[in-house]
GROMACS .gro file of N, CA and C in nm:
model
  504
    1LYS      N    1   4.221  -4.437   1.706
    1LYS     CA    2   4.343  -4.450   1.783
    1LYS      C    3   4.448  -4.506   1.684
    2ARG      N    4   4.571  -4.459   1.711
    2ARG     CA    5   4.682  -4.514   1.618
    2ARG      C    6   4.780  -4.580   1.717
    3SER      N    7   4.864  -4.667   1.658
    3SER     CA    8   4.967  -4.739   1.738
    3SER      C    9   5.081  -4.632   1.748
    4ALA      N   10   5.169  -4.656   1.858
    4ALA     CA   11   5.280  -4.561   1.865
    4ALA      C   12   5.381  -4.563   1.756
    5LEU      N   13   5.366  -4.656   1.664
    5LEU     CA   14   5.465  -4.658   1.552
    5LEU      C   15   5.421  -4.574   1.426
    6HIS      N   16   5.291  -4.525   1.429
    6HIS     CA   17   5.241  -4.465   1.310
    6HIS      C   18   5.260  -4.312   1.334
    7ARG      N   19   5.271  -4.247   1.223
    7ARG     CA   20   5.286  -4.100   1.211
    7ARG      C   21   5.156  -4.027   1.246
    8VAL      N   22   5.170  -3.908   1.325
    8VAL     CA   23   5.056  -3.828   1.351
    8VAL      C   24   4.998  -3.780   1.226
    9PRO      N   25   4.882  -3.784   1.199
    9PRO     CA   26   4.819  -3.734   1.068
    9PRO      C   27   4.832  -3.588   1.057
   10ASP      N   28   4.854  -3.537   0.935
   10ASP     CA   29   4.858  -3.399   0.905
   10ASP      C   30   4.745  -3.308   0.946
   11GLU      N   31   4.629  -3.375   0.936
   11GLU     CA   32   4.505  -3.295   0.978
   11GLU      C   33   4.506  -3.274   1.126
   12THR      N   34   4.555  -3.366   1.205
   12THR     CA   35   4.572  -3.352   1.357
   12THR      C   36   4.665  -3.234   1.385
   13LEU      N   37   4.786  -3.231   1.305
   13LEU     CA   38   4.881  -3.131   1.337
   13LEU      C   39   4.831  -2.991   1.296
   14SER      N   40   4.751  -2.987   1.176
   14SER     CA   41   4.689  -2.869   1.137
   14SER      C   42   4.583  -2.817   1.243
   15ARG      N   43   4.497  -2.896   1.290
   15ARG     CA   44   4.409  -2.857   1.395
   15ARG      C   45   4.485  -2.802   1.529
   16LEU      N   46   4.596  -2.869   1.555
   16LEU     CA   47   4.664  -2.824   1.674
   16LEU      C   48   4.722  -2.680   1.643
   17GLU      N   49   4.786  -2.667   1.526
   17GLU     CA   50   4.844  -2.544   1.488
   17GLU      C   51   4.736  -2.433   1.487
   18ALA      N   52   4.623  -2.454   1.434
   18ALA     CA   53   4.509  -2.360   1.433
   18ALA      C   54   4.465  -2.321   1.571
   19SER      N   55   4.477  -2.403   1.670
   19SER     CA   56   4.430  -2.377   1.795
   19SER      C   57   4.521  -2.283   1.883
   20TRP      N   58   4.650  -2.267   1.833
   20TRP     CA   59   4.744  -2.182   1.910
   20TRP      C   60   4.717  -2.044   1.886
   21GLU      N   61   4.734  -1.971   2.006
   21GLU     CA   62   4.708  -1.824   1.996
   21GLU      C   63   4.842  -1.747   1.963
   22ASP      N   64   4.829  -1.638   1.895
   22ASP     CA   65   4.951  -1.563   1.867
   22ASP      C   66   4.992  -1.490   2.008
   23PRO      N   67   5.114  -1.517   2.050
   23PRO     CA   68   5.156  -1.477   2.185
   23PRO      C   69   5.140  -1.322   2.204
   24THR      N   70   5.147  -1.244   2.088
   24THR     CA   71   5.151  -1.104   2.101
   24THR      C   72   5.005  -1.047   2.131
   25THR      N   73   4.903  -1.129   2.102
   25THR     CA   74   4.762  -1.094   2.130
   25THR      C   75   4.698  -1.148   2.245
   26THR      N   76   4.765  -1.233   2.311
   26THR     CA   77   4.709  -1.306   2.428
   26THR      C   78   4.674  -1.223   2.538
   27THR      N   79   4.583  -1.264   2.621
   27THR     CA   80   4.549  -1.194   2.746
   27THR      C   81   4.628  -1.225   2.857
   28PHE      N   82   4.712  -1.333   2.848
   28PHE     CA   83   4.802  -1.377   2.956
   28PHE      C   84   4.938  -1.308   2.941
   29ALA      N   85   4.975  -1.248   3.048
   29ALA     CA   86   5.102  -1.168   3.050
   29ALA      C   87   5.223  -1.249   3.019
   30PHE      N   88   5.224  -1.380   3.079
   30PHE     CA   89   5.339  -1.465   3.055
   30PHE      C   90   5.365  -1.505   2.912
   31ASP      N   91   5.254  -1.486   2.833
   31ASP     CA   92   5.271  -1.529   2.692
   31ASP      C   93   5.317  -1.411   2.598
   32ARG      N   94   5.310  -1.287   2.656
   32ARG     CA   95   5.342  -1.169   2.564
   32ARG      C   96   5.487  -1.178   2.528
   33LYS      N   97   5.575  -1.233   2.604
   33LYS     CA   98   5.721  -1.228   2.580
   33LYS      C   99   5.759  -1.354   2.511
   34THR      N  100   5.679  -1.430   2.463
   34THR     CA  101   5.711  -1.557   2.392
   34THR      C  102   5.780  -1.525   2.266
   35VAL      N  103   5.887  -1.613   2.240
   35VAL     CA  104   5.949  -1.590   2.114
   35VAL      C  105   5.912  -1.705   2.024
   36ARG      N  106   5.869  -1.683   1.895
   36ARG     CA  107   5.841  -1.794   1.806
   36ARG      C  108   5.937  -1.797   1.694
   37LEU      N  109   5.985  -1.919   1.670
   37LEU     CA  110   6.092  -1.936   1.564
   37LEU      C  111   6.038  -2.041   1.462
   38ASP      N  112   6.063  -2.006   1.343
   38ASP     CA  113   6.023  -2.105   1.229
   38ASP      C  114   6.147  -2.195   1.204
   39THR      N  115   6.139  -2.313   1.250
   39THR     CA  116   6.248  -2.406   1.234
   39THR      C  117   6.235  -2.512   1.129
   40THR      N  118   6.126  -2.492   1.047
   40THR     CA  119   6.083  -2.605   0.958
   40THR      C  120   6.185  -2.626   0.841
   41GLU      N  121   6.254  -2.513   0.790
   41GLU     CA  122   6.347  -2.532   0.682
   41GLU      C  123   6.479  -2.481   0.720
   42ALA      N  124   6.507  -2.438   0.849
   42ALA     CA  125   6.627  -2.373   0.891
   42ALA      C  126   6.739  -2.461   0.939
   43GLN      N  127   6.856  -2.414   0.926
   43GLN     CA  128   6.973  -2.492   0.979
   43GLN      C  129   6.990  -2.445   1.122
   44ALA      N  130   7.065  -2.522   1.200
   44ALA     CA  131   7.084  -2.480   1.346
   44ALA      C  132   7.149  -2.349   1.361
   45ASP      N  133   7.241  -2.311   1.281
   45ASP     CA  134   7.306  -2.172   1.298
   45ASP      C  135   7.208  -2.057   1.272
   46ASP      N  136   7.118  -2.085   1.163
   46ASP     CA  137   7.021  -1.993   1.131
   46ASP      C  138   6.916  -1.974   1.240
   47VAL      N  139   6.886  -2.087   1.307
   47VAL     CA  140   6.784  -2.083   1.411
   47VAL      C  141   6.848  -1.993   1.529
   48ALA      N  142   6.970  -2.024   1.558
   48ALA     CA  143   7.046  -1.946   1.663
   48ALA      C  144   7.046  -1.808   1.643
   49ALA      N  145   7.071  -1.765   1.518
   49ALA     CA  146   7.078  -1.626   1.474
   49ALA      C  147   6.940  -1.558   1.484
   50GLN      N  148   6.841  -1.634   1.427
   50GLN     CA  149   6.707  -1.584   1.439
   50GLN      C  150   6.660  -1.571   1.580
   51ALA      N  151   6.697  -1.656   1.673
   51ALA     CA  152   6.662  -1.649   1.825
   51ALA      C  153   6.723  -1.521   1.887
   52TRP      N  154   6.849  -1.490   1.846
   52TRP     CA  155   6.913  -1.370   1.903
   52TRP      C  156   6.846  -1.249   1.852
   53SER      N  157   6.814  -1.258   1.721
   53SER     CA  158   6.750  -1.133   1.665
   53SER      C  159   6.610  -1.114   1.729
   54GLU      N  160   6.533  -1.222   1.749
   54GLU     CA  161   6.405  -1.205   1.825
   54GLU      C  162   6.426  -1.157   1.957
   55LEU      N  163   6.529  -1.195   2.040
   55LEU     CA  164   6.549  -1.160   2.172
   55LEU      C  165   6.588  -1.012   2.170
   56GLN      N  166   6.669  -0.969   2.071
   56GLN     CA  167   6.710  -0.829   2.081
   56GLN      C  168   6.585  -0.744   2.048
   57SER      N  169   6.504  -0.775   1.954
   57SER     CA  170   6.385  -0.695   1.936
   57SER      C  171   6.294  -0.690   2.051
   58ARG      N  172   6.281  -0.804   2.129
   58ARG     CA  173   6.198  -0.805   2.242
   58ARG      C  174   6.253  -0.726   2.362
   59TRP      N  175   6.376  -0.728   2.382
   59TRP     CA  176   6.444  -0.669   2.490
   59TRP      C  177   6.477  -0.513   2.463
   60GLY      N  178   6.446  -0.470   2.345
   60GLY     CA  179   6.467  -0.333   2.315
   60GLY      C  180   6.614  -0.295   2.294
   61GLY      N  181   6.696  -0.384   2.277
   61GLY     CA  182   6.836  -0.350   2.263
   61GLY      C  183   6.909  -0.484   2.219
   62ALA      N  184   7.038  -0.463   2.205
   62ALA     CA  185   7.124  -0.575   2.162
   62ALA      C  186   7.134  -0.676   2.281
   63ALA      N  187   7.097  -0.797   2.259
   63ALA     CA  188   7.120  -0.904   2.345
   63ALA      C  189   7.256  -0.950   2.347
   64ILE      N  190   7.316  -0.978   2.452
   64ILE     CA  191   7.472  -1.018   2.458
   64ILE      C  192   7.478  -1.173   2.467
   65HIS      N  193   7.539  -1.228   2.370
   65HIS     CA  194   7.565  -1.372   2.375
   65HIS      C  195   7.630  -1.416   2.501
   66PRO      N  196   7.587  -1.532   2.555
   66PRO     CA  197   7.658  -1.580   2.677
   66PRO      C  198   7.806  -1.594   2.676
   67ASP      N  199   7.860  -1.630   2.562
   67ASP     CA  200   7.996  -1.634   2.539
   67ASP      C  201   8.070  -1.500   2.566
   68GLU      N  202   8.003  -1.393   2.507
   68GLU     CA  203   8.056  -1.268   2.516
   68GLU      C  204   8.048  -1.211   2.655
   69LEU      N  205   7.937  -1.250   2.732
   69LEU     CA  206   7.928  -1.213   2.868
   69LEU      C  207   8.041  -1.278   2.956
   70ALA      N  208   8.071  -1.413   2.929
   70ALA     CA  209   8.175  -1.468   2.994
   70ALA      C  210   8.298  -1.414   2.973
   71ARG      N  211   8.332  -1.359   2.849
   71ARG     CA  212   8.455  -1.305   2.808
   71ARG      C  213   8.469  -1.160   2.886
   72ARG      N  214   8.360  -1.095   2.888
   72ARG     CA  215   8.360  -0.966   2.962
   72ARG      C  216   8.386  -0.981   3.108
   73ARG      N  217   8.326  -1.090   3.167
   73ARG     CA  218   8.356  -1.112   3.317
   73ARG      C  219   8.514  -1.140   3.332
   74VAL      N  220   8.559  -1.216   3.236
   74VAL     CA  221   8.705  -1.249   3.246
   74VAL      C  222   8.797  -1.125   3.236
   75LEU      N  223   8.757  -1.031   3.147
   75LEU     CA  224   8.838  -0.910   3.123
   75LEU      C  225   8.817  -0.816   3.251
   76ALA      N  226   8.692  -0.818   3.298
   76ALA     CA  227   8.665  -0.728   3.416
   76ALA      C  228   8.757  -0.796   3.539
   77GLY      N  229   8.746  -0.911   3.557
   77GLY     CA  230   8.834  -0.968   3.668
   77GLY      C  231   8.986  -0.945   3.646
   78GLN      N  232   9.025  -0.959   3.532
   78GLN     CA  233   9.175  -0.927   3.499
   78GLN      C  234   9.204  -0.777   3.523
   79ALA      N  235   9.112  -0.686   3.490
   79ALA     CA  236   9.136  -0.553   3.518
   79ALA      C  237   9.132  -0.526   3.660
   80SER      N  238   9.043  -0.595   3.734
   80SER     CA  239   9.041  -0.571   3.872
   80SER      C  240   9.169  -0.624   3.948
   81ASN      N  241   9.221  -0.746   3.906
   81ASN     CA  242   9.346  -0.788   3.956
   81ASN      C  243   9.456  -0.693   3.916
   82ALA      N  244   9.454  -0.639   3.805
   82ALA     CA  245   9.568  -0.545   3.761
   82ALA      C  246   9.565  -0.429   3.851
   83LYS      N  247   9.448  -0.382   3.906
   83LYS     CA  248   9.450  -0.270   3.998
   83LYS      C  249   9.471  -0.308   4.144
   84SER      N  250   9.452  -0.427   4.183
   84SER     CA  251   9.453  -0.478   4.313
   84SER      C  252   9.587  -0.470   4.374
   85PHE      N  253   9.614  -0.403   4.468
   85PHE     CA  254   9.743  -0.401   4.543
   85PHE      C  255   9.772  -0.542   4.594
   86ALA      N  256   9.678  -0.604   4.660
   86ALA     CA  257   9.696  -0.731   4.727
   86ALA      C  258   9.741  -0.842   4.609
   87HIS      N  259   9.676  -0.838   4.498
   87HIS     CA  260   9.710  -0.933   4.390
   87HIS      C  261   9.849  -0.900   4.340
   88GLN      N  262   9.882  -0.780   4.318
   88GLN     CA  263  10.013  -0.739   4.264
   88GLN      C  264  10.121  -0.776   4.356
   89ALA      N  265  10.096  -0.743   4.485
   89ALA     CA  266  10.203  -0.777   4.594
   89ALA      C  267  10.213  -0.934   4.596
   90ASP      N  268  10.109  -1.015   4.586
   90ASP     CA  269  10.123  -1.152   4.590
   90ASP      C  270  10.197  -1.199   4.476
   91VAL      N  271  10.170  -1.165   4.360
   91VAL     CA  272  10.250  -1.199   4.237
   91VAL      C  273  10.396  -1.170   4.247
   92THR      N  274  10.416  -1.044   4.283
   92THR     CA  275  10.558  -0.999   4.289
   92THR      C  276  10.636  -1.073   4.399
   93THR      N  277  10.589  -1.094   4.525
   93THR     CA  278  10.663  -1.153   4.620
   93THR      C  279  10.673  -1.314   4.596
   94ARG      N  280  10.583  -1.369   4.524
   94ARG     CA  281  10.588  -1.516   4.472
   94ARG      C  282  10.712  -1.515   4.386
   95ALA      N  283  10.732  -1.425   4.298
   95ALA     CA  284  10.840  -1.433   4.206
   95ALA      C  285  10.972  -1.413   4.276
   96MET      N  286  10.976  -1.311   4.367
   96MET     CA  287  11.092  -1.289   4.444
   96MET      C  288  11.130  -1.417   4.527
   97LEU      N  289  11.036  -1.474   4.590
   97LEU     CA  290  11.061  -1.594   4.671
   97LEU      C  291  11.123  -1.702   4.576
   98GLY      N  292  11.059  -1.732   4.474
   98GLY     CA  293  11.102  -1.827   4.372
   98GLY      C  294  11.249  -1.803   4.328
   99ALA      N  295  11.276  -1.684   4.295
   99ALA     CA  296  11.416  -1.653   4.256
   99ALA      C  297  11.512  -1.665   4.372
  100ALA      N  298  11.476  -1.629   4.504
  100ALA     CA  299  11.567  -1.648   4.612
  100ALA      C  300  11.588  -1.802   4.643
  101VAL      N  301  11.481  -1.879   4.617
  101VAL     CA  302  11.505  -2.017   4.659
  101VAL      C  303  11.591  -2.088   4.550
  102GLN      N  304  11.579  -2.046   4.423
  102GLN     CA  305  11.665  -2.099   4.313
  102GLN      C  306  11.811  -2.080   4.343
  103ARG      N  307  11.849  -1.963   4.417
  103ARG     CA  308  11.992  -1.934   4.444
  103ARG      C  309  12.053  -2.020   4.555
  104VAL      N  310  11.965  -2.099   4.625
  104VAL     CA  311  12.002  -2.184   4.731
  104VAL      C  312  12.045  -2.326   4.683
  105ASP      N  313  12.137  -2.376   4.757
  105ASP     CA  314  12.171  -2.529   4.726
  105ASP      C  315  12.047  -2.611   4.734
  106SER      N  316  12.043  -2.696   4.633
  106SER     CA  317  11.906  -2.782   4.612
  106SER      C  318  11.879  -2.858   4.733
  107ARG      N  319  11.975  -2.900   4.818
  107ARG     CA  320  11.936  -2.974   4.939
  107ARG      C  321  11.879  -2.890   5.051
  108LEU      N  322  11.889  -2.759   5.037
  108LEU     CA  323  11.832  -2.683   5.150
  108LEU      C  324  11.701  -2.600   5.092
  109ARG      N  325  11.662  -2.618   4.970
  109ARG     CA  326  11.553  -2.542   4.916
  109ARG      C  327  11.420  -2.551   4.996
  110GLY      N  328  11.388  -2.677   5.034
  110GLY     CA  329  11.258  -2.709   5.102
  110GLY      C  330  11.259  -2.626   5.236
  111GLU      N  331  11.358  -2.634   5.309
  111GLU     CA  332  11.371  -2.563   5.435
  111GLU      C  333  11.366  -2.406   5.415
  112VAL      N  334  11.452  -2.355   5.318
  112VAL     CA  335  11.457  -2.215   5.296
  112VAL      C  336  11.323  -2.169   5.253
  113ALA      N  337  11.257  -2.251   5.153
  113ALA     CA  338  11.132  -2.207   5.096
  113ALA      C  339  11.023  -2.191   5.208
  114ARG      N  340  11.026  -2.295   5.303
  114ARG     CA  341  10.925  -2.287   5.416
  114ARG      C  342  10.951  -2.154   5.492
  115HIS      N  343  11.062  -2.128   5.522
  115HIS     CA  344  11.107  -2.009   5.602
  115HIS      C  345  11.064  -1.878   5.530
  116LEU      N  346  11.107  -1.879   5.403
  116LEU     CA  347  11.078  -1.751   5.334
  116LEU      C  348  10.921  -1.738   5.303
  117ASN      N  349  10.853  -1.844   5.297
  117ASN     CA  350  10.701  -1.829   5.276
  117ASN      C  351  10.634  -1.769   5.400
  118GLU      N  352  10.700  -1.814   5.521
  118GLU     CA  353  10.643  -1.752   5.642
  118GLU      C  354  10.680  -1.597   5.640
  119VAL      N  355  10.795  -1.565   5.607
  119VAL     CA  356  10.836  -1.427   5.604
  119VAL      C  357  10.752  -1.354   5.503
  120ARG      N  358  10.724  -1.404   5.395
  120ARG     CA  359  10.637  -1.357   5.286
  120ARG      C  360  10.502  -1.328   5.331
  121ARG      N  361  10.440  -1.425   5.404
  121ARG     CA  362  10.307  -1.405   5.468
  121ARG      C  363  10.303  -1.290   5.553
  122ARG      N  364  10.402  -1.281   5.647
  122ARG     CA  365  10.405  -1.162   5.753
  122ARG      C  366  10.409  -1.035   5.675
  123VAL      N  367  10.509  -1.027   5.578
  123VAL     CA  368  10.523  -0.913   5.492
  123VAL      C  369  10.395  -0.858   5.428
  124LEU      N  370  10.327  -0.959   5.366
  124LEU     CA  371  10.203  -0.925   5.296
  124LEU      C  372  10.089  -0.888   5.387
  125GLU      N  373  10.078  -0.954   5.498
  125GLU     CA  374   9.990  -0.903   5.601
  125GLU      C  375  10.012  -0.761   5.650
  126SER      N  376  10.132  -0.744   5.676
  126SER     CA  377  10.175  -0.597   5.716
  126SER      C  378  10.148  -0.493   5.603
  127ALA      N  379  10.183  -0.536   5.477
  127ALA     CA  380  10.169  -0.437   5.372
  127ALA      C  381  10.017  -0.420   5.352
  128ASN      N  382   9.938  -0.520   5.360
  128ASN     CA  383   9.788  -0.511   5.343
  128ASN      C  384   9.727  -0.436   5.447
  129ARG      N  385   9.776  -0.437   5.570
  129ARG     CA  386   9.718  -0.346   5.674
  129ARG      C  387   9.757  -0.208   5.648
  130VAL      N  388   9.890  -0.183   5.602
  130VAL     CA  389   9.930  -0.046   5.581
  130VAL      C  390   9.845   0.011   5.469
  131TYR      N  391   9.827  -0.065   5.371
  131TYR     CA  392   9.754  -0.013   5.252
  131TYR      C  393   9.609   0.012   5.278
  132SER      N  394   9.545  -0.077   5.349
  132SER     CA  395   9.411  -0.056   5.384
  132SER      C  396   9.379   0.062   5.481
  133VAL      N  397   9.479   0.097   5.557
  133VAL     CA  398   9.456   0.209   5.655
  133VAL      C  399   9.493   0.345   5.592
  134CYS      N  400   9.612   0.354   5.523
  134CYS     CA  401   9.655   0.484   5.497
  134CYS      C  402   9.713   0.508   5.358
  135CYS      N  403   9.699   0.416   5.270
  135CYS     CA  404   9.775   0.430   5.131
  135CYS      C  405   9.685   0.428   5.017
  136PRO      N  406   9.604   0.520   4.980
  136PRO     CA  407   9.519   0.517   4.868
  136PRO      C  408   9.601   0.505   4.743
  137ASP      N  409   9.727   0.570   4.739
  137ASP     CA  410   9.801   0.563   4.621
  137ASP      C  411   9.897   0.437   4.613
  138ALA      N  412   9.902   0.357   4.730
  138ALA     CA  413   9.978   0.242   4.736
  138ALA      C  414  10.138   0.239   4.739
  139ASP      N  415  10.187   0.376   4.740
  139ASP     CA  416  10.329   0.385   4.734
  139ASP      C  417  10.391   0.328   4.870
  140GLU      N  418  10.339   0.372   4.990
  140GLU     CA  419  10.403   0.316   5.105
  140GLU      C  420  10.369   0.163   5.118
  141ALA      N  421  10.252   0.113   5.079
  141ALA     CA  422  10.232  -0.029   5.082
  141ALA      C  423  10.329  -0.094   4.996
  142TRP      N  424  10.365  -0.044   4.868
  142TRP     CA  425  10.446  -0.109   4.782
  142TRP      C  426  10.584  -0.111   4.845
  143ALA      N  427  10.636  -0.004   4.913
  143ALA     CA  428  10.757  -0.003   4.973
  143ALA      C  429  10.766  -0.113   5.073
  144VAL      N  430  10.663  -0.141   5.161
  144VAL     CA  431  10.669  -0.244   5.251
  144VAL      C  432  10.676  -0.384   5.172
  145ALA      N  433  10.588  -0.407   5.075
  145ALA     CA  434  10.595  -0.520   5.005
  145ALA      C  435  10.725  -0.553   4.930
  146LEU      N  436  10.778  -0.451   4.865
  146LEU     CA  437  10.900  -0.469   4.797
  146LEU      C  438  11.032  -0.486   4.884
  147SER      N  439  11.010  -0.442   5.011
  147SER     CA  440  11.125  -0.465   5.119
  147SER      C  441  11.129  -0.609   5.131
  148PHE      N  442  11.032  -0.695   5.088
  148PHE     CA  443  11.031  -0.837   5.095
  148PHE      C  444  11.160  -0.889   5.021
  149ALA      N  445  11.206  -0.833   4.911
  149ALA     CA  446  11.323  -0.875   4.839
  149ALA      C  447  11.443  -0.866   4.932
  150ASP      N  448  11.456  -0.754   5.006
  150ASP     CA  449  11.577  -0.740   5.097
  150ASP      C  450  11.571  -0.844   5.212
  151GLU      N  451  11.446  -0.848   5.258
  151GLU     CA  452  11.422  -0.955   5.371
  151GLU      C  453  11.458  -1.093   5.324
  152CYS      N  454  11.418  -1.124   5.209
  152CYS     CA  455  11.446  -1.268   5.147
  152CYS      C  456  11.594  -1.281   5.142
  153ASP      N  457  11.665  -1.180   5.088
  153ASP     CA  458  11.812  -1.188   5.079
  153ASP      C  459  11.875  -1.207   5.213
  154GLU      N  460  11.837  -1.123   5.315
  154GLU     CA  461  11.893  -1.139   5.437
  154GLU      C  462  11.863  -1.264   5.506
  155GLN      N  463  11.739  -1.312   5.497
  155GLN     CA  464  11.706  -1.438   5.560
  155GLN      C  465  11.787  -1.555   5.501
  156THR      N  466  11.799  -1.548   5.362
  156THR     CA  467  11.871  -1.660   5.294
  156THR      C  468  12.017  -1.656   5.340
  157LYS      N  469  12.075  -1.535   5.343
  157LYS     CA  470  12.218  -1.517   5.380
  157LYS      C  471  12.247  -1.580   5.523
  158ARG      N  472  12.153  -1.543   5.616
  158ARG     CA  473  12.167  -1.593   5.752
  158ARG      C  474  12.150  -1.744   5.760
  159ARG      N  475  12.054  -1.800   5.688
  159ARG     CA  476  12.043  -1.943   5.681
  159ARG      C  477  12.152  -2.019   5.627
  160LEU      N  478  12.232  -1.963   5.543
  160LEU     CA  479  12.340  -2.026   5.476
  160LEU      C  480  12.478  -1.996   5.524
  161GLN      N  481  12.484  -1.919   5.634
  161GLN     CA  482  12.614  -1.886   5.700
  161GLN      C  483  12.669  -2.027   5.737
  162PRO      N  484  12.798  -2.036   5.735
  162PRO     CA  485  12.865  -2.170   5.776
  162PRO      C  486  12.828  -2.206   5.912
  163GLY      N  487  12.787  -2.336   5.923
  163GLY     CA  488  12.741  -2.392   6.050
  163GLY      C  489  12.599  -2.363   6.078
  164GLU      N  490  12.526  -2.295   5.987
  164GLU     CA  491  12.388  -2.269   6.020
  164GLU      C  492  12.304  -2.320   5.893
  165GLY      N  493  12.286  -2.435   5.874
  165GLY     CA  494  12.191  -2.474   5.770
  165GLY      C  495  12.261  -2.544   5.653
  166GLU      N  496  12.398  -2.550   5.652
  166GLU     CA  497  12.471  -2.609   5.527
  166GLU      C  498  12.462  -2.756   5.556
  167PRO      N  499  12.452  -2.830   5.451
  167PRO     CA  500  12.448  -2.975   5.472
  167PRO      C  501  12.587  -3.022   5.515
  168ASP      N  502  12.583  -3.134   5.594
  168ASP     CA  503  12.716  -3.193   5.638
  168ASP      C  504  12.791  -3.255   5.525
   0.00000   0.00000   0.00000
């Protein structure tokens, strides 16, 4: 027996190493896909490269690094958003609402923004219904969504008519 502070003798490590089976020749199915890496003299980057190389050879093709998978998911999401009518209509009408609110007296912006956001919500709901039912090319739905700009202007003008919403 040795105390916890003493090194494990080399002969013990050699016996342990000799008792290990080569995972490619084992009779246990779970061991057949074991990856062995020699890390005795290697730097961390070399070990990582060696691990990816081993995985690629075991999987029969190129293993994709997790960072690359994450990047591909982001790009796929961005491409999906770029094609999405709902996303484009949302972004467009947000910009329109922001521009309309900026044209209003600063003392009225909160009230006007609340009102226009309600109008925006109704317009987007209508446009999404139209798009989902009958507009595979999105032209009619875009016409509904883009009418939001006219609606914003009309609502803002009505709100700001003398006697209706101007500060005292």
